[in-house]
mmCIF file of C-alpha atoms in Angstrom:
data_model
loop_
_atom_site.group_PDB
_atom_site.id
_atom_site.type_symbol
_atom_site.label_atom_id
_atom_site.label_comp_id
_atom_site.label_asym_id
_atom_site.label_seq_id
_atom_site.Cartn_x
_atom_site.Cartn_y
_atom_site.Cartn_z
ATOM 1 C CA UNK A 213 191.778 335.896 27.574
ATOM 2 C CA UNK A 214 189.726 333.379 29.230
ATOM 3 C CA UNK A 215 187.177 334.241 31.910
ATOM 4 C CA UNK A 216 188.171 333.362 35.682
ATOM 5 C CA UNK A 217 184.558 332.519 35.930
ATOM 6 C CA UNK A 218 184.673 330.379 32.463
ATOM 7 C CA UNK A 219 188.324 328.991 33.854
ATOM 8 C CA UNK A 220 186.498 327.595 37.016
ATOM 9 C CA UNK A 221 183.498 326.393 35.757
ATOM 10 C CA UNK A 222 185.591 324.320 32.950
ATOM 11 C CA UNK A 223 187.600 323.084 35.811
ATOM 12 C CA UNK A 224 185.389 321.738 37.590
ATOM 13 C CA UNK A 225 183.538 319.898 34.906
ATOM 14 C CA UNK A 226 187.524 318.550 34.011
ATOM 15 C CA UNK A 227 187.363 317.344 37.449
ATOM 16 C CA UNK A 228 184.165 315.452 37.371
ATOM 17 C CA UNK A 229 183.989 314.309 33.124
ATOM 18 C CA UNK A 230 187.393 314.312 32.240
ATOM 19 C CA UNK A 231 188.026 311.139 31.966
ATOM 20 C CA UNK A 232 185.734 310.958 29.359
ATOM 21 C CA UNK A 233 187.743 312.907 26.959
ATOM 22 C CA UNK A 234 190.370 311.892 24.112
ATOM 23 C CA UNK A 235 193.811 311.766 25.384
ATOM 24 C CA UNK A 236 194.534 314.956 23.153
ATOM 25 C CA UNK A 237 191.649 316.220 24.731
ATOM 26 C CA UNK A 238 192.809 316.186 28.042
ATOM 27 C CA UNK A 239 196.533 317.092 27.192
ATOM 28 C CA UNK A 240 194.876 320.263 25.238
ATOM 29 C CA UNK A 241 192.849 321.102 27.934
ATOM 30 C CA UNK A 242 195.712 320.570 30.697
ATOM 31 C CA UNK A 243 198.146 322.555 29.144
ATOM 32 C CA UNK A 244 195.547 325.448 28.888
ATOM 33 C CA UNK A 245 193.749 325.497 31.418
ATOM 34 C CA UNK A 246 196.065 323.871 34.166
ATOM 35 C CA UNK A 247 199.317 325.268 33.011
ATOM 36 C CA UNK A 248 198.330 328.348 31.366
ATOM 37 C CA UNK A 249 199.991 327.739 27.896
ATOM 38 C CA UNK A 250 198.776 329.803 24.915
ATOM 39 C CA UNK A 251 197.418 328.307 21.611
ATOM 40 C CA UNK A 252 200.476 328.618 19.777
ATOM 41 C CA UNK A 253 202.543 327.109 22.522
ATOM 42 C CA UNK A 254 200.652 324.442 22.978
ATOM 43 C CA UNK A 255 200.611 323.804 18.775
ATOM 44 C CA UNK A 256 204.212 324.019 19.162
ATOM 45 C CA UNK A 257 204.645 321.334 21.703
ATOM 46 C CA UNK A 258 202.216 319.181 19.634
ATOM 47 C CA UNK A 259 203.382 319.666 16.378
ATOM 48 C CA UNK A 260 200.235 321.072 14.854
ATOM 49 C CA UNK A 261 198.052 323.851 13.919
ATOM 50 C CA UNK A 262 196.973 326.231 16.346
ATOM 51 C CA UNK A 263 193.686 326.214 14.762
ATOM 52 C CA UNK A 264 194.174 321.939 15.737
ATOM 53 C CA UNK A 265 194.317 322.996 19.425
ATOM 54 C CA UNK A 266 191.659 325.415 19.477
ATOM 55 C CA UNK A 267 189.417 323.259 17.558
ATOM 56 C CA UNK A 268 189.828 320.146 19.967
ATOM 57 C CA UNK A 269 189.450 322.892 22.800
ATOM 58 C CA UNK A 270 186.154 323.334 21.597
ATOM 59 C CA UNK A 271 184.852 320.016 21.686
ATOM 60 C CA UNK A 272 186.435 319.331 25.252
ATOM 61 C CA UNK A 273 184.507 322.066 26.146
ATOM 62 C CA UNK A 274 181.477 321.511 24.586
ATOM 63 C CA UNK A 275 181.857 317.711 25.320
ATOM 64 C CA UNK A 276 182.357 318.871 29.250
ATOM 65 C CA UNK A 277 179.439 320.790 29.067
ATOM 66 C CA UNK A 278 177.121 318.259 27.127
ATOM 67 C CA UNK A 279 178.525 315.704 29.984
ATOM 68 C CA UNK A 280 176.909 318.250 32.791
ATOM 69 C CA UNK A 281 173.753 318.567 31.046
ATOM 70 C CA UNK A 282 172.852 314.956 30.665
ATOM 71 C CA UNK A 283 174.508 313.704 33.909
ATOM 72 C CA UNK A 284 173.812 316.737 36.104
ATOM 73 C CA UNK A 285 176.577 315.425 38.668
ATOM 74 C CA UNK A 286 178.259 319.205 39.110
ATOM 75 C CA UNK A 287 174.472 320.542 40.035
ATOM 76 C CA UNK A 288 173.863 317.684 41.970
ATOM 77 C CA UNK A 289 177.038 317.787 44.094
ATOM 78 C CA UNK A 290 175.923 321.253 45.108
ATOM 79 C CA UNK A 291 172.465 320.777 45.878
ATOM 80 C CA UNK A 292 174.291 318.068 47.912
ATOM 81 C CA UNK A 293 176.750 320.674 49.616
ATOM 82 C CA UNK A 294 173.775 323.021 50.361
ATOM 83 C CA UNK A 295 171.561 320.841 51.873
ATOM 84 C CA UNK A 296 174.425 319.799 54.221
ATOM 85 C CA UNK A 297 174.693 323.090 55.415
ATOM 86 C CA UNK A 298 171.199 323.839 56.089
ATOM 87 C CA UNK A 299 171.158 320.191 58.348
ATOM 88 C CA UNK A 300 174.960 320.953 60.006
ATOM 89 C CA UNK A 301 174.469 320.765 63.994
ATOM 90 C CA UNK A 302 176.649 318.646 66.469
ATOM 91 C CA UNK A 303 173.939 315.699 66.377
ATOM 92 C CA UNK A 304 174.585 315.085 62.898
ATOM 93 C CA UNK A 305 177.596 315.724 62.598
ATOM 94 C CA UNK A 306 179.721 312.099 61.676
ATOM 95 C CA UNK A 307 176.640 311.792 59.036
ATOM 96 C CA UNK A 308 177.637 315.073 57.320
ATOM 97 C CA UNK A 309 181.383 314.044 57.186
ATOM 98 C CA UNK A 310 180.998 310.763 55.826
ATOM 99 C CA UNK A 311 178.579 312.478 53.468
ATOM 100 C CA UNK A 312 180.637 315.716 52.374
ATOM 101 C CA UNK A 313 183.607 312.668 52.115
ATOM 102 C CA UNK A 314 181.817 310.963 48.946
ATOM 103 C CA UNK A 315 182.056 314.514 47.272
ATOM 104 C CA UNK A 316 185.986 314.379 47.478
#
């Protein structure tokens, strides 16, 4: 069983670099981690090896991963989100909207 900590952090590098995946990439990793399938179901669906889905898994996760490393968008967004917070008074307030609003 997955991590809920390993869940979230893969879920929000989906979010930002999924795109960037292989179509089976990101019907692997939906089914998985979106809708909670087990290997084996998800072989089944597919028509393939559960060792298949667990190996293109891997490489959506380490491809995820390798995405946030070079790019650095994730750590970014929260340094973003931080900052924010530190500068949030009434003055500035339609600023920090329309910032925290490029984040969504």
């Amino acid at each position: 069983m997955e991590s809920f900590e390993k869940k979230a952090w893969m879920n929000q590098l989906f979010d930002l670099y999924g795109q960037l995946l292989t179509e089976k990439q990101r019907s692997y990793f939906m089914l998985y981690y979106f809708e909670d399938y087990s290997l084996q179901e998800i072989a089944e669906v597919f028509g393939v090896s559960r060792n298949a889905v667990f190996d293109h898994l891997k490489k959506a996760e380490e491809h995820l991963i390798s995405y946030e490393d070079t790019l650095k968008c994730h750590d970014k967004k929260e340094k973003r989100a931080a900052l924010l917070d530190t500068i949030e008074n009434k003055d500035n307030q339609e600023i920090i909207d329309a910032l925290r609003k490029l984040d969504e």
